[in-house]
Coordinates of C-alpha atoms in Angstrom, one line a residue:
M270 CA 0.0 0.0 0.0
A271 CA 2.7 2.6 1.0
K272 CA 4.5 1.6 -2.5
A273 CA 1.4 2.4 -4.3
L274 CA 0.7 5.8 -2.4
R275 CA 4.6 6.9 -3.2
R276 CA 3.9 5.9 -6.8
L277 CA 1.0 7.9 -6.9
T278 CA 2.4 11.0 -5.4
K279 CA 5.6 10.9 -7.7
T280 CA 3.7 10.7 -10.7
G281 CA 2.4 14.4 -10.1
T282 CA -0.9 13.5 -11.6
Y283 CA -2.8 16.0 -9.2
S284 CA -0.5 18.9 -10.3
I285 CA -0.9 18.1 -13.9
L286 CA -4.8 17.8 -13.4
Q287 CA -4.8 21.0 -11.7
D288 CA -2.7 23.0 -14.5
K289 CA -5.1 21.8 -17.0
L290 CA -8.1 23.1 -15.0
E291 CA -6.3 26.3 -14.5
S292 CA -5.4 26.5 -18.4
W293 CA -8.9 25.5 -19.4
N294 CA -10.5 28.2 -16.8
S295 CA -8.2 31.0 -18.2
D296 CA -8.8 30.1 -22.2
Y297 CA -12.5 29.1 -22.0
H298 CA -13.9 32.0 -23.8
L299 CA -11.0 32.0 -26.2
L300 CA -12.0 28.2 -27.4
S301 CA -14.2 27.1 -29.3
C302 CA -17.0 24.2 -28.0
D303 CA -15.1 21.3 -29.5
Q304 CA -12.0 22.4 -28.0
N305 CA -13.7 23.0 -24.4
L306 CA -15.3 19.5 -24.6
N307 CA -11.8 18.0 -25.4
R308 CA -10.3 19.8 -22.3
C309 CA -13.3 18.7 -20.1
C310 CA -12.3 15.1 -21.2
E311 CA -8.8 15.3 -20.5
V312 CA -9.8 16.6 -17.1
I313 CA -12.3 13.3 -16.7
E314 CA -9.6 11.1 -18.0
L315 CA -6.9 11.8 -15.5
N316 CA -9.7 12.1 -12.6
S317 CA -10.3 8.7 -13.5
K318 CA -6.5 7.4 -13.3
V319 CA -6.7 9.0 -9.8
Q320 CA -9.7 7.3 -8.6
S321 CA -8.6 3.9 -10.0
Q322 CA -5.2 4.4 -8.3
L323 CA -7.1 5.4 -5.0
F324 CA -9.5 2.4 -5.2
C325 CA -6.5 0.2 -5.5
I326 CA -4.9 2.1 -2.6
L327 CA -8.4 1.9 -0.7
N328 CA -8.4 -2.0 -1.2
L329 CA -4.9 -2.4 0.2
T330 CA -5.5 0.0 3.4
A331 CA -8.9 -1.9 4.1
G332 CA -7.0 -5.4 3.7
E333 CA -4.5 -4.4 6.0
G334 CA -7.2 -3.7 8.8
G335 CA -8.3 -7.3 8.7
Q336 CA -11.5 -8.9 7.7
N337 CA -13.8 -6.5 9.2
G338 CA -11.3 -3.5 9.0
G339 CA -12.9 -0.3 8.0
V340 CA -16.4 -1.2 7.2
D341 CA -17.9 1.3 9.6
T342 CA -15.8 3.9 7.3
L343 CA -16.8 2.4 4.1
K344 CA -20.5 2.3 4.8
S345 CA -20.6 5.7 6.3
R346 CA -18.4 7.7 3.5
L347 CA -17.7 5.4 0.5
L348 CA -21.2 3.8 -0.1
P349 CA -23.2 7.0 -0.2
W350 CA -20.8 9.0 -2.6
L351 CA -20.9 5.7 -5.1
G352 CA -24.4 5.9 -5.0
S353 CA -24.3 9.8 -6.2
C354 CA -21.6 9.2 -8.7
F355 CA -22.6 5.9 -9.7
S356 CA -24.1 7.1 -13.3
M357 CA -21.1 8.9 -14.1
A358 CA -18.7 6.7 -13.2
R359 CA -20.5 3.9 -15.2
A360 CA -20.4 6.2 -18.3
S361 CA -16.6 6.8 -18.0
V362 CA -16.2 2.8 -17.5
C363 CA -17.7 2.5 -20.8
L364 CA -15.2 4.2 -22.8
T365 CA -12.2 2.2 -24.2
K366 CA -8.6 2.9 -24.4
N367 CA -8.7 3.3 -27.8
D368 CA -10.9 6.2 -27.3
R369 CA -9.0 7.9 -24.5
M370 CA -5.9 7.6 -26.7
L371 CA -7.4 8.8 -29.6
L372 CA -8.8 12.2 -27.5
E373 CA -5.6 12.7 -25.8
L374 CA -3.5 12.7 -29.2
T375 CA -6.3 14.9 -30.7
S376 CA -5.9 17.3 -27.9
R377 CA -2.3 17.4 -28.0
H378 CA -2.3 17.8 -31.8
E379 CA -4.6 21.0 -31.4
S380 CA -2.5 22.3 -28.5
K381 CA 0.7 22.0 -30.9
I382 CA -1.2 23.7 -33.4
Q383 CA -2.3 26.4 -31.5
H384 CA 1.1 26.7 -30.0
M385 CA 2.5 26.9 -33.5
E386 CA 0.2 29.5 -34.5
T387 CA 0.9 31.8 -31.4
Q388 CA 4.7 31.2 -32.6
L389 CA 3.6 32.1 -36.1
C390 CA 2.0 35.0 -34.9
S391 CA 4.9 36.2 -32.8
T392 CA 7.4 35.3 -35.7
Q393 CA 5.4 37.2 -38.1
L394 CA 5.4 40.1 -36.2
Q395 CA 9.0 39.9 -35.4
L396 CA 9.5 39.7 -39.3
D397 CA 7.4 42.5 -39.8
S398 CA 9.7 44.6 -37.2
T399 CA 12.8 43.3 -38.9
R400 CA 11.7 44.3 -42.5
D401 CA 10.7 47.9 -41.0
E402 CA 14.4 48.0 -39.3
L403 CA 16.1 46.5 -42.5
A404 CA 14.2 49.2 -44.6
E405 CA 15.6 52.3 -42.3
S406 CA 18.8 50.5 -42.2
Q407 CA 18.9 50.4 -46.2
T408 CA 17.6 54.4 -46.3
K409 CA 20.7 55.7 -43.6
L410 CA 23.2 53.2 -45.5
Q411 CA 22.2 55.2 -49.0
R412 CA 22.1 58.4 -47.0
N413 CA 25.4 57.8 -45.6
T414 CA 26.9 56.7 -48.9
L415 CA 25.8 59.9 -51.0
M416 CA 27.1 62.1 -47.7
A417 CA 30.3 60.1 -48.2
A418 CA 30.4 60.6 -51.9
A419 CA 29.9 64.2 -51.7
T420 CA 32.6 64.5 -48.7
E421 CA 35.1 62.6 -51.3
D422 CA 34.3 64.8 -54.1
E423 CA 34.8 67.9 -51.8
I424 CA 38.1 66.2 -50.6
K425 CA 39.3 66.2 -53.9
Q426 CA 38.4 69.5 -54.9
L427 CA 40.0 71.1 -52.0
R428 CA 43.1 69.2 -52.8
A429 CA 43.0 70.1 -56.4
D430 CA 42.4 73.8 -55.4
L431 CA 45.3 73.2 -52.8
N432 CA 47.7 72.1 -55.6
V433 CA 46.7 75.3 -57.4
A434 CA 47.4 77.7 -55.0
R435 CA 50.3 76.4 -54.3
E436 CA 51.5 76.6 -58.0
E437 CA 50.2 79.9 -58.1
A438 CA 52.4 80.9 -54.9
E439 CA 55.2 79.5 -56.7
I440 CA 54.8 81.3 -59.8
Y441 CA 54.3 84.3 -57.6
K442 CA 57.7 83.8 -55.8
K443 CA 59.3 83.2 -59.2
K444 CA 57.9 86.7 -60.6
L445 CA 59.0 88.2 -57.2
G446 CA 62.5 86.9 -57.8
T447 CA 62.6 88.3 -61.2
I448 CA 61.4 91.9 -60.3
D449 CA 65.0 92.9 -60.4
E450 CA 65.7 91.6 -63.3
Y451 CA 62.7 93.2 -65.2
E452 CA 63.9 96.4 -64.0
E453 CA 67.4 96.1 -65.2
Q454 CA 65.9 94.9 -68.6
I455 CA 64.0 98.0 -68.5
R456 CA 66.6 100.2 -67.8
S457 CA 68.5 98.6 -70.6
L458 CA 65.7 99.0 -73.1
R459 CA 65.2 102.6 -72.1
K460 CA 68.9 103.2 -72.8
E461 CA 68.8 101.4 -76.0
M462 CA 65.7 103.5 -77.0
S463 CA 67.6 106.6 -76.1
F464 CA 70.6 105.7 -78.6
L465 CA 68.3 104.5 -81.3
N466 CA 66.3 108.0 -81.1
T467 CA 69.9 109.5 -81.4
E468 CA 70.8 107.5 -84.3
K469 CA 67.3 108.2 -85.8
T470 CA 67.7 111.6 -85.5
G471 CA 71.3 111.6 -87.3
L472 CA 70.0 109.5 -90.1
Q473 CA 67.2 111.8 -90.6
E474 CA 69.5 114.7 -90.9
R475 CA 71.6 112.3 -93.4
L476 CA 68.5 111.4 -95.4
D477 CA 67.6 115.2 -95.8
R478 CA 71.0 116.0 -96.8
C479 CA 71.1 113.4 -99.2
R480 CA 67.6 114.4 -100.7
S481 CA 68.6 118.1 -100.7
H482 CA 71.9 117.7 -102.5
S483 CA 72.6 115.1 -105.5
P484 CA 75.2 112.5 -104.5
T485 CA 78.9 112.3 -105.8
P486 CA 79.6 108.7 -106.2
R487 CA 83.1 107.6 -106.5
L488 CA 83.4 104.7 -109.4
S489 CA 87.2 103.9 -108.4
R490 CA 87.6 101.1 -105.9
T491 CA 89.1 102.3 -102.5
S492 CA 92.6 100.3 -101.9
S493 CA 91.6 99.3 -98.5
P494 CA 88.8 100.0 -95.9
M495 CA 91.3 99.9 -93.1
R496 CA 95.3 100.1 -93.3
P497 CA 97.5 98.7 -90.6
S498 CA 99.5 101.8 -90.1
S499 CA 96.5 104.0 -90.3
P500 CA 95.2 105.2 -86.5
I501 CA 92.2 103.2 -85.3
R502 CA 88.7 105.3 -85.8
S503 CA 86.8 106.4 -82.9
E504 CA 84.0 104.1 -81.8
S505 CA 80.5 104.7 -82.4
P506 CA 79.1 104.7 -78.4
S507 CA 75.5 104.3 -79.5
R508 CA 76.0 101.1 -81.6
A509 CA 78.4 99.9 -79.2
Q510 CA 75.6 100.0 -76.5
L511 CA 73.1 98.1 -78.7
T512 CA 72.7 94.5 -77.7
P513 CA 72.5 91.5 -80.4
S514 CA 68.8 91.3 -80.3
A515 CA 68.1 94.9 -80.5
R516 CA 70.7 94.8 -83.8
H517 CA 68.9 91.8 -84.9
A518 CA 65.3 93.5 -84.6
R519 CA 66.6 96.9 -86.0
L520 CA 68.4 95.4 -89.2
V521 CA 65.3 93.2 -90.0
A522 CA 63.0 96.2 -89.6
R523 CA 65.3 97.9 -91.9
F524 CA 65.4 95.3 -94.5
N525 CA 61.3 95.5 -94.5
D526 CA 62.1 99.4 -95.1
L527 CA 64.2 98.5 -98.1
Y528 CA 61.4 96.9 -99.6
A529 CA 58.7 99.2 -98.9
V530 CA 60.8 102.6 -99.5
E531 CA 64.0 102.1 -101.6
R532 CA 62.6 99.5 -103.9
L533 CA 59.7 101.7 -105.0
E534 CA 62.1 104.4 -105.6
A535 CA 64.3 102.7 -107.5
Q536 CA 61.5 100.9 -109.6
T537 CA 59.8 104.5 -110.2
M538 CA 63.1 105.9 -111.3
L539 CA 64.0 103.0 -113.5
Q540 CA 60.6 103.0 -115.3
R541 CA 61.5 106.3 -117.1
Y542 CA 63.8 104.3 -119.3
V543 CA 62.6 100.5 -119.1
D544 CA 59.1 100.1 -120.5
N545 CA 58.7 96.6 -119.4
S546 CA 57.6 96.4 -115.9
E547 CA 58.8 92.8 -115.3
M548 CA 62.0 93.5 -116.4
V549 CA 62.3 96.5 -113.8
Q550 CA 61.0 94.2 -111.2
K551 CA 63.8 91.6 -112.4
I552 CA 66.8 94.5 -112.6
I553 CA 65.8 95.3 -108.9
F554 CA 65.7 91.8 -107.8
F555 CA 69.2 91.1 -109.2
A556 CA 70.7 94.2 -107.6
V557 CA 69.2 93.3 -104.1
V558 CA 70.8 89.6 -104.3
E559 CA 74.2 91.1 -105.8
S560 CA 74.4 93.5 -103.1
F561 CA 74.2 90.8 -100.3
R562 CA 77.0 88.5 -102.2
V563 CA 79.5 91.6 -102.6
A564 CA 78.6 92.6 -99.2
K565 CA 79.3 89.1 -97.8
Q566 CA 82.7 88.9 -99.7
A567 CA 83.6 92.3 -98.4
Y568 CA 83.0 91.6 -95.1
L569 CA 85.1 88.6 -95.0
N570 CA 87.9 90.4 -96.4
F571 CA 87.5 93.3 -93.6
K572 CA 87.2 90.8 -90.8
Q573 CA 90.4 89.5 -92.0
R574 CA 92.5 92.7 -92.1
V575 CA 90.7 93.6 -88.5
R576 CA 91.6 90.4 -87.2
K577 CA 95.1 90.4 -88.2
T578 CA 95.4 94.3 -87.0
L579 CA 94.0 93.0 -83.4
A580 CA 96.1 89.6 -83.1
S581 CA 99.4 91.5 -81.9
T582 CA 97.6 93.6 -79.6
H583 CA 94.8 91.8 -78.0
F584 CA 94.6 90.9 -74.7
G585 CA 91.5 90.4 -72.0
P586 CA 88.9 88.0 -71.2
E587 CA 87.2 87.9 -74.4
S588 CA 88.4 86.0 -77.5
L589 CA 90.2 87.5 -80.7
E590 CA 87.1 86.6 -82.5
D591 CA 84.6 88.2 -80.1
A592 CA 87.0 91.5 -80.1
T593 CA 86.9 91.5 -84.1
I594 CA 83.3 91.5 -84.2
D595 CA 82.9 94.2 -81.6
Y596 CA 85.3 96.4 -83.4
I597 CA 83.7 96.1 -86.6
V598 CA 80.3 96.7 -85.2
R599 CA 81.7 99.9 -83.2
N600 CA 83.3 101.0 -86.6
M601 CA 80.8 100.2 -89.5
D602 CA 81.2 103.4 -91.0
L603 CA 85.0 102.1 -92.2
Y604 CA 83.1 99.6 -94.7
D605 CA 83.7 101.0 -98.2
V606 CA 80.3 100.9 -99.5
Q607 CA 81.2 102.8 -102.6
A608 CA 83.6 100.0 -103.7
S609 CA 80.5 97.2 -103.2
V610 CA 78.1 99.4 -105.2
N611 CA 80.6 99.6 -107.9
D612 CA 81.2 95.8 -107.9
V613 CA 77.1 95.1 -108.2
I614 CA 76.8 97.4 -111.0
N615 CA 79.5 96.0 -112.9
A616 CA 78.2 92.4 -112.2
M617 CA 74.9 93.5 -113.5
H618 CA 76.2 94.7 -116.8
E619 CA 77.6 91.3 -117.2
N620 CA 74.3 89.4 -116.2
P621 CA 72.6 87.7 -119.5
R622 CA 69.3 87.4 -117.5
I623 CA 68.5 91.4 -117.7
S624 CA 68.2 93.8 -120.5
F625 CA 67.5 97.6 -120.9
L626 CA 68.3 100.3 -123.3
P627 CA 71.3 101.9 -124.1
E628 CA 70.3 105.0 -122.8
T629 CA 69.9 103.4 -119.2
D630 CA 72.9 103.3 -116.9
L631 CA 72.4 101.3 -113.8
V632 CA 73.7 104.0 -111.8
L633 CA 70.4 104.8 -111.3
L634 CA 70.2 102.1 -108.8
S635 CA 72.9 103.3 -106.5
S636 CA 71.1 104.7 -103.8
L637 CA 69.5 101.3 -103.5
I638 CA 72.5 99.2 -103.8
R639 CA 74.3 101.2 -101.2
E640 CA 71.7 100.9 -98.5
T641 CA 71.2 97.3 -99.4
S642 CA 75.1 96.9 -99.1
K643 CA 75.1 98.5 -95.6
V644 CA 72.2 96.2 -94.3
A645 CA 73.8 93.2 -95.8
F646 CA 77.6 93.8 -94.2
A647 CA 75.9 94.6 -90.6
M648 CA 73.7 91.3 -90.9
Q649 CA 77.2 89.3 -91.2
T650 CA 78.1 90.8 -87.7
L651 CA 75.2 88.9 -85.8
E652 CA 75.2 85.2 -84.5
P653 CA 73.8 83.5 -86.8
P654 CA 74.3 86.1 -90.0
L655 CA 71.1 86.9 -91.8
D656 CA 71.2 86.3 -95.9
V657 CA 68.9 86.2 -98.4
A658 CA 67.6 82.8 -99.8
F659 CA 68.9 81.3 -103.1
A660 CA 66.3 81.8 -105.7
S661 CA 66.2 80.6 -109.0
D662 CA 63.6 81.0 -111.9
G663 CA 61.4 77.9 -112.6
E664 CA 61.7 76.8 -109.0
K665 CA 58.3 75.4 -107.1
Y666 CA 56.4 78.1 -105.4
N667 CA 57.2 77.7 -101.4
E668 CA 54.2 79.3 -99.4
S669 CA 56.3 79.4 -96.4
R670 CA 59.1 81.5 -98.2
Y671 CA 57.4 83.8 -100.8
R672 CA 54.3 85.7 -101.4
R673 CA 52.8 85.8 -105.0
S674 CA 52.4 89.1 -106.4
H675 CA 48.9 90.7 -107.3
D676 CA 49.4 89.7 -111.1
S677 CA 50.0 86.0 -110.4
D678 CA 48.2 83.5 -111.5
F679 CA 47.4 81.7 -108.0
S680 CA 47.0 78.1 -109.3
A681 CA 50.4 78.1 -111.0
P682 CA 52.7 75.7 -109.0
L683 CA 56.1 77.6 -110.4
I684 CA 57.9 80.8 -110.1
V685 CA 58.6 82.8 -113.4
F686 CA 60.7 85.3 -111.7
H687 CA 61.3 87.0 -108.4
V688 CA 60.6 90.6 -107.3
W689 CA 62.2 90.6 -103.9
P690 CA 64.0 87.9 -101.9
A691 CA 63.4 86.2 -98.7
L692 CA 64.9 86.8 -95.7
T693 CA 66.5 83.6 -93.7
E694 CA 68.5 83.0 -90.5
G695 CA 70.0 79.7 -91.4
D696 CA 66.9 77.3 -92.4
I697 CA 64.0 80.0 -90.8
V698 CA 62.2 82.3 -93.1
L699 CA 62.3 86.0 -91.2
V700 CA 60.9 87.8 -93.8
K701 CA 58.9 86.3 -96.9
G702 CA 59.9 87.4 -100.2
E703 CA 57.8 88.3 -103.3
A704 CA 57.7 86.3 -106.6
V705 CA 55.2 85.9 -109.8
T706 CA 53.7 82.5 -110.6
R707 CA 52.1 81.9 -114.1
R708 CA 51.5 79.1 -116.2
G709 CA 53.0 78.1 -119.7
V710 CA 55.4 81.5 -119.5
L711 CA 58.6 79.8 -118.9
W712 CA 59.4 78.2 -122.0
R713 CA 58.1 81.4 -124.1
S714 CA 60.6 83.3 -121.9
S715 CA 63.3 81.3 -122.7
N716 CA 63.0 81.3 -126.1
R717 CA 62.6 85.1 -125.9
S718 CA 65.5 85.7 -124.0
S719 CA 67.6 83.8 -126.8
T720 CA 67.1 86.9 -129.2
L721 CA 67.4 89.7 -126.7
R722 CA 70.7 91.5 -127.0
F723 CA 72.8 92.3 -123.9
R724 CA 75.4 95.0 -123.4
S725 CA 77.9 96.1 -120.7
L726 CA 78.6 99.6 -120.4
S727 CA 82.3 100.6 -120.7
P728 CA 84.0 102.4 -117.6
A729 CA 84.0 105.3 -119.4
R730 CA 80.6 105.5 -120.6
S731 CA 79.5 104.6 -117.1
L732 CA 81.6 107.2 -115.3
V733 CA 79.9 109.8 -118.0
S734 CA 76.7 108.6 -117.2
F735 CA 77.3 108.7 -113.6
R736 CA 78.2 112.1 -113.9
K737 CA 75.3 113.4 -115.6
M738 CA 73.2 112.2 -112.9

């Protein structure tokens, strides 16, 4: 009996029965009718199990009291209770074990379904909350990404602005460092302008005197522009103060003036005696080219004599070559330009490519030849020297070296004759020349030129013609 009682105590059937009753009481209004009936059946089944065990214990306890043990108690308490509950007990006894198992399984299944539905609802709520948090997180992430991109662009822009500011600062430092050099150059340029203005005034006075009085040229060549035994001439202070770049610019501008002024004056004068305007342009072109050739040769001879004279007395930091060039620049008036004029006229009399009337004397071009020779001679003192480009009739027209005259055929590829030479510095063209291009003229010109009569004035006739001027 004690073992049966101990086993009933350990199974906790009463506590289970109490829990089910409390659960059913709390969920009664939430459950359906079938669910409430199932809960009631579960309670009845548990109660019947407890009663079955209690009856076993009651039988064992009554047996311990002997044959008549506990009879009064059974009569007074058990029998009346059995009478009132007989019908209920009989109904419960009729239930089979299978029915009880089926009911129990159904109850458990529904309980699990309800529990899973509860968990599903809770999980659904958590999922919705998680989705909202995820959407909010994505929004924040996009906002942070945009802010980071904008910040990175701003950083790049600031870095670029910083680099530009540094470069500008370096430029300003360099400019500040070169202010003294600029001021020195400005002072030097002002001095050069003063010297140039002085020389311009002198040249203007000389030009006025030349225009007011007819020149008296000498046809005889001087023996030497400078003798070693003769005293050294005083140097020109204004010319010596000029820098090579200033002399370069001045000579290029003077070459342009020859084309614009002296060439037109010579052309006007020569057209009085030569009716063919093309021949007039050819004569002037050959006079300019020949003046450069003769002036270059005169410069080489003059330079050789100056070098020989200075070789015995030269000393100082500069080389003999520099001293020679410096002396020639300072004493440019020692150049015997009249001898070059005579050589150019004699060479033109012997040139078979030009023709003129017997009454015409090339001494008319003395002024143009003289000024061109001076410019050509001075150009040889530059480093590198300036010269006119080589030209020949029939050469292919070069746009970078010449420009076409107004009466040219602009579709013709070959040059018929040249009007003015191009000025070059090595392979670089400084001033373009002028040329005439036409189609189908070279062959006719060559045939006609073979029938022209050329002459060369005798020295006596040249002298007479020159003096008549």
